[in-house]
Coordinates of C-alpha atoms in Angstrom, one line a residue:
Chain A
X1416 CA -22.7 16.8 -9.8
X1417 CA -24.9 13.9 -8.7
X1418 CA -22.8 12.9 -5.8
X1419 CA -23.0 16.3 -4.3
X1420 CA -26.8 16.6 -4.0
X1421 CA -26.5 14.7 -0.7
X1422 CA -24.7 17.5 1.0
X1423 CA -26.5 20.5 -0.3
X1424 CA -29.8 19.3 -1.7
X1425 CA -30.3 19.4 -5.4
X1426 CA -31.9 22.8 -5.6
X1427 CA -31.0 26.1 -3.9
X1428 CA -32.5 26.0 -0.4
X1429 CA -34.4 28.8 1.2
X1430 CA -32.4 30.7 3.7
X1431 CA -34.0 29.2 6.7
X1432 CA -33.1 25.6 5.9
X1433 CA -29.5 26.4 5.0
X1434 CA -28.2 25.3 8.3
X1435 CA -29.8 21.9 8.4
X1436 CA -27.3 19.9 6.4
X1437 CA -28.3 16.5 7.6
X1438 CA -31.9 16.9 6.6
X1439 CA -32.6 14.3 4.0
X1440 CA -34.0 15.5 0.7
X1441 CA -34.9 12.4 -1.2
X1442 CA -34.3 13.7 -4.7
X1443 CA -33.9 11.6 -7.8
X1444 CA -30.2 12.5 -8.4
X1445 CA -29.3 11.6 -4.8
X1446 CA -31.2 8.3 -5.1
X1447 CA -29.3 7.5 -8.3
X1448 CA -26.0 8.4 -6.7
X1449 CA -26.8 6.1 -3.8
X1450 CA -27.7 3.3 -6.1
X1451 CA -24.5 3.7 -8.0
X1452 CA -22.5 3.6 -4.7
X1453 CA -24.3 0.4 -3.7
X1454 CA -23.7 -1.1 -7.1
X1455 CA -19.9 -0.3 -6.9
X1456 CA -19.8 -1.8 -3.4
X1457 CA -21.4 -5.0 -4.7
X1458 CA -18.9 -5.1 -7.5
X1459 CA -16.1 -4.9 -5.0
X1460 CA -17.6 -7.6 -2.9
X1461 CA -18.3 -10.0 -5.7
X1462 CA -14.7 -11.4 -6.0
X1463 CA -14.9 -12.3 -2.3
X1464 CA -18.2 -14.0 -2.8
X1465 CA -16.8 -15.9 -5.7
X1466 CA -13.8 -17.0 -3.7
X1467 CA -15.9 -18.3 -0.8
X1468 CA -18.5 -20.0 -2.9
X1469 CA -15.8 -21.3 -5.3
X1470 CA -14.0 -23.0 -2.4
X1471 CA -17.0 -25.2 -1.8
X1472 CA -17.7 -26.2 -5.4
X1473 CA -16.7 -29.5 -7.0
X1474 CA -14.6 -29.1 -10.1
X1475 CA -17.2 -29.5 -12.8
X1476 CA -19.5 -27.1 -11.0
X1477 CA -16.7 -24.5 -10.6
X1478 CA -16.1 -24.4 -14.4
X1479 CA -19.8 -24.8 -15.4
X1480 CA -21.3 -22.4 -17.9
X1481 CA -23.7 -20.9 -17.2
X1482 CA -22.1 -20.5 -13.7
X1483 CA -23.7 -21.9 -10.6
X1484 CA -24.1 -18.7 -8.5
X1485 CA -24.4 -20.7 -5.3
X1486 CA -22.9 -24.2 -4.7
X1487 CA -25.9 -26.5 -4.6
X1488 CA -23.9 -29.5 -3.3
X1489 CA -21.1 -27.9 -1.2
X1490 CA -18.0 -30.0 -0.7
X1491 CA -15.0 -29.9 1.5
X1492 CA -12.8 -31.8 -1.0
X1493 CA -11.0 -28.6 -2.1
X1494 CA -9.8 -28.0 1.5
X1495 CA -8.7 -31.6 1.8
X1496 CA -6.7 -31.3 -1.4
X1497 CA -5.3 -28.0 -0.2
X1498 CA -4.1 -29.4 3.1
X1499 CA -2.0 -32.0 1.3
X1500 CA 0.3 -29.1 0.9
X1501 CA 2.3 -27.7 3.9
X1502 CA -0.4 -25.1 4.5
X1503 CA 0.1 -25.0 8.3
X1504 CA 3.8 -24.4 7.9
X1505 CA 3.1 -21.6 5.3
X1506 CA 0.6 -20.0 7.7
X1507 CA 3.0 -20.2 10.6
X1508 CA 5.7 -18.6 8.4
X1509 CA 3.4 -15.7 7.5
X1510 CA 2.4 -15.1 11.1
X1511 CA 5.9 -15.5 12.4
X1512 CA 7.4 -13.1 9.9
X1513 CA 4.6 -10.6 10.1
X1514 CA 4.6 -10.5 13.9
X1515 CA 8.4 -10.3 14.2
X1516 CA 8.4 -7.4 11.7
X1517 CA 5.6 -5.8 13.6
X1518 CA 7.5 -5.9 17.0
X1519 CA 10.7 -4.8 15.4
X1520 CA 9.2 -1.8 13.6
X1521 CA 7.1 -0.7 16.6
X1522 CA 10.1 -0.9 18.9
X1523 CA 12.7 0.9 16.8
X1524 CA 10.2 3.4 15.3
X1525 CA 8.8 4.5 18.7
X1526 CA 12.3 5.1 20.1
X1527 CA 13.4 7.0 17.1
X1528 CA 10.2 8.9 16.6
X1529 CA 10.2 10.0 20.2
X1530 CA 13.7 11.5 20.2
X1531 CA 13.2 13.1 16.8
X1532 CA 10.0 14.8 18.1
X1533 CA 11.1 15.7 21.6
X1534 CA 14.8 16.0 21.9
X1535 CA 17.2 18.7 20.6
X1536 CA 20.5 17.3 19.3
X1537 CA 22.8 18.0 16.4
X1538 CA 21.8 16.2 13.2
X1539 CA 18.2 15.8 14.3
X1540 CA 16.7 17.6 11.2
X1541 CA 19.1 15.8 8.8
X1542 CA 18.1 12.4 10.2
X1543 CA 14.4 13.1 9.9
X1544 CA 14.8 14.3 6.3
X1545 CA 16.7 11.2 5.6
X1546 CA 13.8 9.0 6.8
X1547 CA 11.2 11.1 5.0
X1548 CA 12.9 11.2 1.7
X1549 CA 13.5 7.4 1.8
X1550 CA 9.7 7.0 2.2
X1551 CA 9.1 8.4 -1.3
X1552 CA 11.7 6.1 -2.8
X1553 CA 10.3 3.0 -4.4
X1554 CA 11.2 0.1 -2.1
X1555 CA 11.5 -2.4 -5.0
X1556 CA 14.3 -0.5 -6.5
X1557 CA 16.6 -1.6 -3.7
X1558 CA 15.6 -5.2 -4.0
X1559 CA 18.2 -6.3 -6.4
X1560 CA 21.2 -5.0 -4.3
X1561 CA 19.4 -6.2 -1.2
X1562 CA 19.1 -9.6 -2.7
X1563 CA 22.8 -9.8 -3.6
X1564 CA 23.6 -8.6 -0.1
X1565 CA 21.4 -11.2 1.6
X1566 CA 23.0 -13.8 -0.7
X1567 CA 26.5 -12.7 0.4
X1568 CA 25.3 -13.1 4.0
X1569 CA 23.8 -16.5 3.3
X1570 CA 20.5 -15.2 4.5
X1571 CA 18.4 -16.3 1.5
X1572 CA 15.7 -18.7 2.4
X1573 CA 16.0 -17.9 6.1
X1574 CA 13.7 -16.1 8.6
X1575 CA 16.5 -13.6 9.2
X1576 CA 16.4 -12.7 5.5
X1577 CA 12.6 -12.4 5.5
X1578 CA 12.3 -10.3 8.7
X1579 CA 15.3 -8.1 9.4
X1580 CA 15.4 -6.0 6.1
X1581 CA 11.7 -5.1 6.6
X1582 CA 12.4 -3.5 10.0
X1583 CA 14.3 -0.7 8.2
X1584 CA 10.9 0.7 7.0
X1585 CA 11.1 4.5 7.4
X1586 CA 7.4 5.1 7.5
X1587 CA 7.2 3.8 11.1
X1588 CA 9.6 6.5 12.3
X1589 CA 7.7 9.2 10.4
X1590 CA 4.4 8.1 11.9
X1591 CA 5.8 7.9 15.4
X1592 CA 7.4 11.3 15.2
X1593 CA 4.2 12.9 14.0
X1594 CA 2.4 11.4 16.9
X1595 CA 5.0 12.0 19.6
X1596 CA 5.0 15.7 18.8
X1597 CA 1.6 15.9 20.5
X1598 CA 3.0 14.7 23.8
X1599 CA 3.3 17.7 26.2
X1600 CA 7.0 18.4 27.0
X1601 CA 6.1 19.3 30.6
X1602 CA 5.5 15.6 31.4
X1603 CA 9.1 14.8 30.4
X1604 CA 10.5 17.7 32.4
X1605 CA 8.6 16.8 35.5
X1606 CA 9.8 13.2 35.3
X1607 CA 13.4 14.5 34.8
X1608 CA 13.2 16.7 37.8
X1609 CA 12.1 13.6 39.8
X1610 CA 15.3 11.9 38.7
X1611 CA 13.7 9.5 36.2
X1612 CA 16.2 7.8 33.9
X1613 CA 15.8 8.1 30.2
X1614 CA 14.9 4.5 29.8
X1615 CA 12.4 4.5 32.6
X1616 CA 10.9 7.8 31.2
X1617 CA 10.5 6.2 27.8
X1618 CA 9.1 2.9 29.1
X1619 CA 6.7 4.2 31.8
X1620 CA 5.6 7.6 30.4
X1621 CA 6.2 7.9 26.7
X1622 CA 5.3 4.4 25.5
X1623 CA 1.9 4.3 27.1
X1624 CA 1.1 7.7 25.6
X1625 CA 2.1 6.5 22.2
X1626 CA -0.3 3.6 22.5
X1627 CA -2.9 4.7 19.9
X1628 CA -0.2 5.4 17.3
X1629 CA 1.6 2.1 18.2
X1630 CA -1.7 0.2 17.7
X1631 CA -2.2 1.7 14.2
X1632 CA 1.5 1.1 13.3
X1633 CA 1.3 -2.5 14.5
X1634 CA -1.7 -3.4 12.3
X1635 CA -0.2 -1.5 9.4
X1636 CA 3.1 -3.3 9.6
X1637 CA 1.5 -6.7 10.1
X1638 CA -0.8 -6.3 7.0
X1639 CA 2.1 -4.9 4.9
X1640 CA 4.3 -7.8 5.9
X1641 CA 1.6 -10.3 5.2
X1642 CA 1.2 -8.9 1.7
X1643 CA 4.8 -8.2 0.8
X1644 CA 4.7 -10.6 -2.0
X1645 CA 7.7 -9.4 -4.0
X1646 CA 10.3 -9.5 -1.1
X1647 CA 9.0 -12.9 0.0
X1648 CA 9.2 -14.2 -3.6
X1649 CA 12.8 -13.4 -4.0
X1650 CA 14.0 -14.2 -0.5
X1651 CA 12.5 -17.7 -0.2
X1652 CA 13.6 -20.7 -2.1
X1653 CA 12.3 -23.9 -0.5
X1654 CA 8.7 -24.9 -0.1
X1655 CA 8.8 -25.1 3.8
X1656 CA 10.1 -21.5 4.0
X1657 CA 7.3 -20.1 1.9
X1658 CA 4.7 -17.8 3.3
X1659 CA 1.0 -18.5 2.8
X1660 CA 0.4 -16.2 -0.2
X1661 CA 3.6 -17.6 -1.9
X1662 CA 2.6 -21.1 -1.3
X1663 CA -0.8 -20.3 -2.8
X1664 CA 0.9 -18.8 -5.8
X1665 CA 2.8 -22.0 -6.4
X1666 CA -0.4 -23.9 -6.4
X1667 CA -1.6 -21.7 -9.2
X1668 CA 1.1 -23.2 -11.4
X1669 CA 0.6 -26.7 -10.1
X1670 CA -3.1 -27.0 -10.6
X1671 CA -3.9 -25.5 -13.9
X1672 CA -7.7 -26.2 -13.7
X1673 CA -8.8 -27.1 -10.2
X1674 CA -10.3 -23.7 -9.3
X1675 CA -11.9 -25.0 -6.2
X1676 CA -8.5 -25.7 -4.6
X1677 CA -7.2 -22.3 -5.6
X1678 CA -10.3 -20.6 -4.2
X1679 CA -10.0 -22.6 -1.0
X1680 CA -6.4 -21.4 -0.7
X1681 CA -7.3 -17.8 -1.6
X1682 CA -10.0 -17.8 1.1
X1683 CA -7.5 -19.1 3.6
X1684 CA -4.8 -16.6 2.7
X1685 CA -7.1 -13.5 2.9
X1686 CA -9.3 -14.5 5.8
X1687 CA -6.8 -13.7 8.6
X1688 CA -6.1 -10.3 7.2
X1689 CA -9.8 -9.5 6.6
X1690 CA -10.6 -10.5 10.2
X1691 CA -7.8 -8.4 11.6
X1692 CA -8.9 -5.5 9.5
X1693 CA -12.5 -5.7 10.6
X1694 CA -11.5 -6.1 14.3
X1695 CA -9.2 -3.1 14.3
X1696 CA -10.7 -1.0 11.6
X1697 CA -10.6 2.1 13.8
X1698 CA -6.9 1.9 14.6
X1699 CA -6.1 1.1 11.1
X1700 CA -8.0 4.1 9.7
X1701 CA -6.2 6.2 12.2
X1702 CA -2.9 5.0 11.1
X1703 CA -3.6 5.8 7.5
X1704 CA -4.9 9.3 8.2
X1705 CA -2.3 10.2 10.9
X1706 CA 0.6 10.7 8.6
X1707 CA -1.3 12.4 5.8
X1708 CA -4.3 14.5 6.9
X1709 CA -3.9 17.5 9.0
X1710 CA -6.7 18.1 11.3
Chain B
X814 CA 29.4 29.9 37.9
X815 CA 32.0 27.9 36.1
X816 CA 30.7 24.9 37.9
X817 CA 27.1 25.3 36.8
X818 CA 28.2 25.9 33.2
X819 CA 30.2 22.6 33.4
X820 CA 27.2 20.8 34.9
X821 CA 24.9 22.1 32.2
X822 CA 27.3 21.1 29.5
X823 CA 27.6 17.6 31.0
X824 CA 23.9 17.4 31.2
X825 CA 23.5 18.4 27.5
X826 CA 26.1 15.8 26.5
X827 CA 24.3 13.1 28.3
X828 CA 21.1 14.1 26.7
X829 CA 22.6 14.0 23.3
X830 CA 24.1 10.6 23.8
X831 CA 20.9 9.2 25.1
X832 CA 19.1 10.6 22.0
X833 CA 21.6 9.0 19.7
X834 CA 21.2 5.7 21.5
X835 CA 17.5 5.8 21.1
X836 CA 17.9 6.5 17.4
X837 CA 20.5 3.8 16.9
X838 CA 18.3 0.8 16.3
X839 CA 16.1 2.4 13.7
X840 CA 19.0 4.1 12.1
X841 CA 21.0 0.9 12.0
X842 CA 18.3 -1.1 10.3
X843 CA 17.6 1.8 7.9
X844 CA 21.3 2.2 7.0
X845 CA 22.0 -1.5 6.5
X846 CA 18.8 -2.5 4.7
X847 CA 17.7 0.7 2.9
X848 CA 20.4 3.3 2.5
X849 CA 23.3 0.9 1.8
X850 CA 21.4 -1.2 -0.8
X851 CA 20.3 2.0 -2.5
X852 CA 23.9 3.2 -3.0
X853 CA 25.0 -0.3 -3.9
X854 CA 22.3 -0.5 -6.5
X855 CA 23.7 2.6 -8.2
X856 CA 27.2 1.0 -8.0
X857 CA 26.1 -2.3 -9.4
X858 CA 24.3 -0.6 -12.3
X859 CA 27.8 0.3 -13.8
X860 CA 28.9 -3.4 -13.8
X861 CA 28.3 -6.3 -16.0
X862 CA 27.1 -8.4 -13.1
X863 CA 25.9 -11.9 -13.8
X864 CA 26.5 -15.2 -12.1
X865 CA 29.8 -15.6 -14.0
X866 CA 31.4 -12.1 -14.1
X867 CA 31.6 -8.8 -12.3
X868 CA 33.3 -6.2 -14.6
X869 CA 33.1 -2.5 -14.6
X870 CA 31.5 -1.4 -17.9
X871 CA 30.5 2.2 -17.2
X872 CA 27.2 3.3 -18.8
X873 CA 26.9 0.2 -21.0
X874 CA 23.9 -1.1 -19.1
X875 CA 22.1 2.2 -19.5
X876 CA 23.0 2.4 -23.2
X877 CA 21.8 -1.2 -23.7
X878 CA 18.5 -0.4 -22.1
X879 CA 17.9 2.7 -24.1
X880 CA 18.4 0.7 -27.3
X881 CA 16.4 -2.2 -26.1
X882 CA 12.9 -2.4 -27.6
X883 CA 11.4 -4.5 -24.8
X884 CA 12.6 -2.0 -22.2
X885 CA 11.0 0.8 -24.3
X886 CA 7.8 -1.2 -24.4
X887 CA 7.9 -1.8 -20.6
X888 CA 8.5 1.9 -20.0
X889 CA 5.5 2.7 -22.3
X890 CA 3.3 0.2 -20.5
X891 CA 4.3 1.6 -17.1
X892 CA 3.4 5.1 -18.1
X893 CA 0.1 4.0 -19.6
X894 CA -0.8 2.2 -16.4
X895 CA 0.0 5.3 -14.4
X896 CA -1.8 7.6 -16.7
X897 CA -5.0 5.5 -16.6
X898 CA -5.0 4.1 -13.1
X899 CA -4.0 7.3 -11.1
X900 CA -6.8 9.5 -12.4
X901 CA -9.4 6.7 -12.1
X902 CA -8.3 6.0 -8.6
X903 CA -8.5 9.6 -7.6
X904 CA -11.9 10.3 -9.1
X905 CA -13.4 7.0 -7.9
X906 CA -12.2 7.5 -4.3
X907 CA -13.3 11.1 -4.3
X908 CA -16.7 10.0 -5.5
X909 CA -17.1 7.3 -2.9
X910 CA -15.8 9.6 -0.1
X911 CA -18.2 12.4 -1.1
X912 CA -21.1 9.9 -1.0
X913 CA -20.3 8.6 2.5
X914 CA -18.5 11.2 4.5
X915 CA -21.7 12.8 5.9
X916 CA -23.4 9.5 6.6
X917 CA -23.5 7.9 10.1
X918 CA -20.3 6.3 11.4
X919 CA -21.7 2.8 10.8
X920 CA -22.4 3.3 7.2
X921 CA -19.1 5.1 6.7
X922 CA -17.0 2.3 8.1
X923 CA -19.1 -0.3 6.2
X924 CA -18.3 1.3 2.9
X925 CA -14.7 2.1 3.8
X926 CA -14.3 -1.6 4.7
X927 CA -15.8 -2.9 1.5
X928 CA -13.6 -0.8 -0.7
X929 CA -10.5 -1.5 1.4
X930 CA -11.1 -5.3 1.2
X931 CA -9.0 -5.9 -2.0
X932 CA -6.1 -3.9 -0.6
X933 CA -6.1 -5.7 2.8
X934 CA -6.6 -9.3 1.6
X935 CA -3.6 -11.0 0.0
X936 CA -2.9 -9.8 -3.5
X937 CA -2.4 -13.5 -4.4
X938 CA -6.0 -14.2 -3.4
X939 CA -7.2 -11.3 -5.5
X940 CA -5.3 -12.4 -8.6
X941 CA -6.5 -16.0 -8.2
X942 CA -10.1 -15.0 -8.4
X943 CA -9.5 -12.5 -11.2
X944 CA -7.7 -15.1 -13.2
X945 CA -10.9 -17.3 -12.9
X946 CA -13.2 -14.3 -13.7
X947 CA -11.1 -13.5 -16.9
X948 CA -10.8 -17.1 -18.1
X949 CA -11.7 -17.5 -21.8
X950 CA -13.9 -20.6 -21.5
X951 CA -15.0 -20.8 -17.8
X952 CA -14.8 -17.1 -16.9
X953 CA -17.8 -15.3 -15.6
X954 CA -16.9 -12.2 -17.5
X955 CA -17.2 -13.9 -20.9
X956 CA -20.4 -15.5 -19.7
X957 CA -21.9 -12.1 -18.9
X958 CA -20.7 -10.6 -22.2
X959 CA -22.1 -13.6 -24.0
X960 CA -25.6 -12.7 -22.6
X961 CA -25.2 -9.5 -24.8
X962 CA -24.3 -11.6 -27.8
X963 CA -20.5 -11.0 -27.6
X964 CA -17.9 -13.5 -28.7
X965 CA -15.7 -14.8 -25.9
X966 CA -12.5 -12.8 -25.4
X967 CA -9.2 -14.1 -24.1
X968 CA -8.9 -11.1 -21.8
X969 CA -5.4 -11.9 -20.4
X970 CA -4.0 -13.4 -23.6
X971 CA -5.0 -10.8 -26.1
X972 CA -2.6 -8.0 -26.6
X973 CA -5.5 -5.5 -26.9
X974 CA -7.2 -6.3 -23.6
X975 CA -4.4 -7.7 -21.3
X976 CA -3.1 -4.4 -20.1
X977 CA -6.6 -3.0 -19.4
X978 CA -7.5 -6.2 -17.6
X979 CA -4.5 -5.7 -15.4
X980 CA -5.3 -2.0 -14.8
X981 CA -8.8 -2.9 -13.7
X982 CA -7.5 -5.3 -11.0
X983 CA -4.9 -2.8 -10.0
X984 CA -7.6 -0.1 -9.5
X985 CA -9.7 -2.3 -7.2
X986 CA -6.6 -2.9 -5.0
X987 CA -5.7 0.8 -4.9
X988 CA -8.8 2.8 -4.0
X989 CA -9.1 1.7 -0.3
X990 CA -6.5 4.0 1.2
X991 CA -7.5 7.1 -0.8
X992 CA -11.1 6.7 0.2
X993 CA -10.2 6.6 3.9
X994 CA -8.0 9.7 3.5
X995 CA -10.7 11.6 1.5
X996 CA -13.4 10.8 4.1
X997 CA -11.1 12.0 6.9
X998 CA -10.2 15.3 5.1
X999 CA -13.7 16.0 4.1
X1000 CA -14.8 15.5 7.7
X1001 CA -12.2 18.1 8.7
X1002 CA -13.7 20.8 6.5
X1003 CA -15.8 23.2 8.8
X1004 CA -19.4 22.8 8.0
X1005 CA -19.9 26.6 8.4
X1006 CA -18.1 27.1 5.1
X1007 CA -20.6 25.1 3.3
X1008 CA -23.5 26.6 5.2
X1009 CA -22.3 30.1 4.4
X1010 CA -22.0 29.2 0.7
X1011 CA -25.5 27.8 0.7
X1012 CA -26.9 30.9 2.2
X1013 CA -25.3 32.7 -0.7
X1014 CA -27.2 30.3 -2.9
X1015 CA -24.1 28.6 -4.3
X1016 CA -24.9 25.5 -6.2
X1017 CA -23.3 22.1 -5.6
X1018 CA -20.8 22.5 -8.3
X1019 CA -19.7 25.9 -7.1
X1020 CA -19.3 24.7 -3.5
X1021 CA -17.3 21.7 -4.7
X1022 CA -15.1 23.9 -7.0
X1023 CA -14.6 26.8 -4.7
X1024 CA -14.6 25.3 -1.2
X1025 CA -14.1 21.6 -1.1
X1026 CA -11.6 21.1 -3.9
X1027 CA -9.2 23.8 -2.7
X1028 CA -9.4 22.6 0.9
X1029 CA -8.7 19.1 -0.3
X1030 CA -5.6 20.1 -2.1
X1031 CA -3.1 18.8 0.5
X1032 CA -4.9 15.4 0.5
X1033 CA -5.1 15.4 -3.3
X1034 CA -1.4 15.9 -3.5
X1035 CA -0.6 13.2 -1.1
X1036 CA -3.0 10.7 -2.7
X1037 CA -1.8 11.5 -6.2
X1038 CA 1.9 11.1 -5.2
X1039 CA 1.4 7.9 -3.2
X1040 CA -0.9 6.3 -5.9
X1041 CA 1.7 7.2 -8.6
X1042 CA 4.5 5.7 -6.6
X1043 CA 2.5 2.5 -5.9
X1044 CA 1.3 2.2 -9.4
X1045 CA 4.8 2.4 -10.8
X1046 CA 5.7 -0.6 -8.6
X1047 CA 2.8 -2.9 -9.5
X1048 CA 4.3 -6.4 -9.6
X1049 CA 2.3 -9.3 -8.1
X1050 CA -0.8 -8.7 -10.3
X1051 CA 1.3 -8.8 -13.4
X1052 CA 3.5 -11.7 -12.4
X1053 CA 0.6 -13.8 -11.4
X1054 CA -1.9 -12.9 -14.1
X1055 CA 0.2 -12.6 -17.3
X1056 CA 4.0 -12.8 -16.5
X1057 CA 4.4 -9.7 -18.7
X1058 CA 2.8 -11.3 -21.7
X1059 CA 1.4 -11.7 -24.3
X1060 CA 4.2 -10.3 -26.4
X1061 CA 5.4 -7.9 -23.6
X1062 CA 1.9 -6.3 -23.7
X1063 CA 1.8 -6.2 -19.9
X1064 CA 5.5 -6.0 -19.1
X1065 CA 6.4 -3.1 -16.9
X1066 CA 9.8 -1.7 -15.7
X1067 CA 9.2 -3.3 -12.3
X1068 CA 8.4 -6.6 -13.9
X1069 CA 11.5 -6.2 -16.1
X1070 CA 13.7 -5.7 -13.0
X1071 CA 12.4 -9.0 -11.7
X1072 CA 12.8 -10.8 -15.0
X1073 CA 16.4 -9.5 -15.6
X1074 CA 17.6 -10.2 -12.1
X1075 CA 15.8 -13.3 -10.9
X1076 CA 15.0 -15.1 -14.1
X1077 CA 18.0 -14.2 -16.4
X1078 CA 20.6 -13.4 -13.7
X1079 CA 21.6 -10.0 -15.2
X1080 CA 21.9 -8.1 -11.9
X1081 CA 23.7 -5.2 -13.5
X1082 CA 21.0 -4.5 -16.0
X1083 CA 18.3 -5.0 -13.4
X1084 CA 20.0 -2.6 -11.1
X1085 CA 20.3 0.0 -14.0
X1086 CA 16.5 -0.5 -14.6
X1087 CA 15.9 0.1 -10.9
X1088 CA 17.9 3.3 -11.0
X1089 CA 16.1 4.6 -14.1
X1090 CA 12.7 3.7 -12.4
X1091 CA 13.8 5.5 -9.2
X1092 CA 14.8 8.6 -11.2
X1093 CA 11.5 8.6 -13.2
X1094 CA 9.4 8.2 -10.0
X1095 CA 11.5 10.9 -8.2
X1096 CA 11.1 13.3 -11.1
X1097 CA 7.4 12.8 -11.4
X1098 CA 6.8 13.1 -7.6
X1099 CA 8.9 16.3 -7.7
X1100 CA 6.9 17.8 -10.5
X1101 CA 3.6 16.8 -8.8
X1102 CA 4.8 18.5 -5.6
X1103 CA 5.9 21.5 -7.4
X1104 CA 2.9 21.9 -9.6
X1105 CA 0.1 20.8 -7.3
X1106 CA 1.8 21.9 -4.1
X1107 CA 1.9 25.5 -5.2
X1108 CA -1.6 26.3 -3.8
X1109 CA -1.2 24.0 -0.8
X1110 CA -1.5 25.9 2.4
X1111 CA -0.7 24.3 5.7

């Protein structure tokens, strides 16, 4: 097991060095394993390199064989062509939809998660099981009936239709409940004795304590909303209501060859998310692990 | 005494009501947009539901699907994608996690970030760049294989390669979350266990097999279940790269749901496909839990 040599050393260690796990033993297998890791990482980075460089290539360079690995004469023409489309509107739609979903999910999930974790009332267990089992159900399976429902409500191609259904996401409640369980009950009791109302208790004591989990959930919801391609595809109709990824997808049909324009669009659609992820990587990682890993 | 009892009861009631009020928003959104459509989906699946009519036809939609060759093909493709992608994602993520979990925080977050990039950036961006990489004439993949003297291949247009090309893209977008989870769980394993095994001169493989793997079981289970569920639902990559073609070679059940409902207007059949998909995913998740969950200890 090549990848394992890093932890244990490639050969049995003498007893005395057994405790020093971090000591580096530069053996050939571990070197090869590290090289493989770096190779895989470069492989993963390559598409992004290709998007960014492609965005600045003129058409005949973008399709040149052998490929030009770096645009020797970079151009902004692709971005000019791209912005002939309502890119700003698409970008606004994406941000508006994702932030509204984020606020909605954080608010409803923190309230529900808090009482599910900290209050005793009949039906509590049943409601929690309801949310958890819905998490395992494929979301896309409900999209056909959801679509007919939104059509009956005349919500197709509206912000309401894009935003409200996504707030029913049960994962948020689950995450919040898991985290709220760690809040000591004495805090609530003390506040109660002091005559604090439920709403004040929640707003001034519970919410601030939930902050780390809320941060993780917020970023999680935002990125999910931004990338929820299928829902957005079936709920939007008109060009001005499209989100950025959807708008970009329509360009793919429109321009069969101008790769540069597509790459410029791809760069634009992924850049905000990559930036958010890099800025909040810690909170994000926390959100992913919180629901799943015990520790 | 009677009075205190009354007061307590009143207090409890008020507490209950407050709890339900706190639950109400989440529960309302959930019931209207998740639970109700779920039930309605089952209901619709028993109807011939198109733009023109809405007639009760019992199990006809299901019967139709079981006799439909293209549905069979889609089901087969879906299974194939799951059977290939899930093990690759698990092994790949475990490998990367093993390599980085003991490194410094900076290196860890660097690699986590790199492998998470395809999952976090828009799936449309990813497919756009892969479409260009796979292109028969201008694609960089054919350029690279030509250096080894290979003939150009129409990766997405050839029935032999299209599904594999899709699976490769799917894998790159799926490993990010498992890597983060594995790194976190490996970090939770007490170092003393490994140290003790090393003192007993256990080799790397023995430590992996007897200590790390069993301790990773809960994480494995979670990762296998969520990866399976997500893989069953792959849609955007297929719609944007091949639209289910060539000759249904990359059509999946999920893509079929979209095609039936939103391209052909057969909502009844699409709903029935959705129900079948939900049952299959539910059954597989159940088996995974039952089989893999047996040695999980919390």
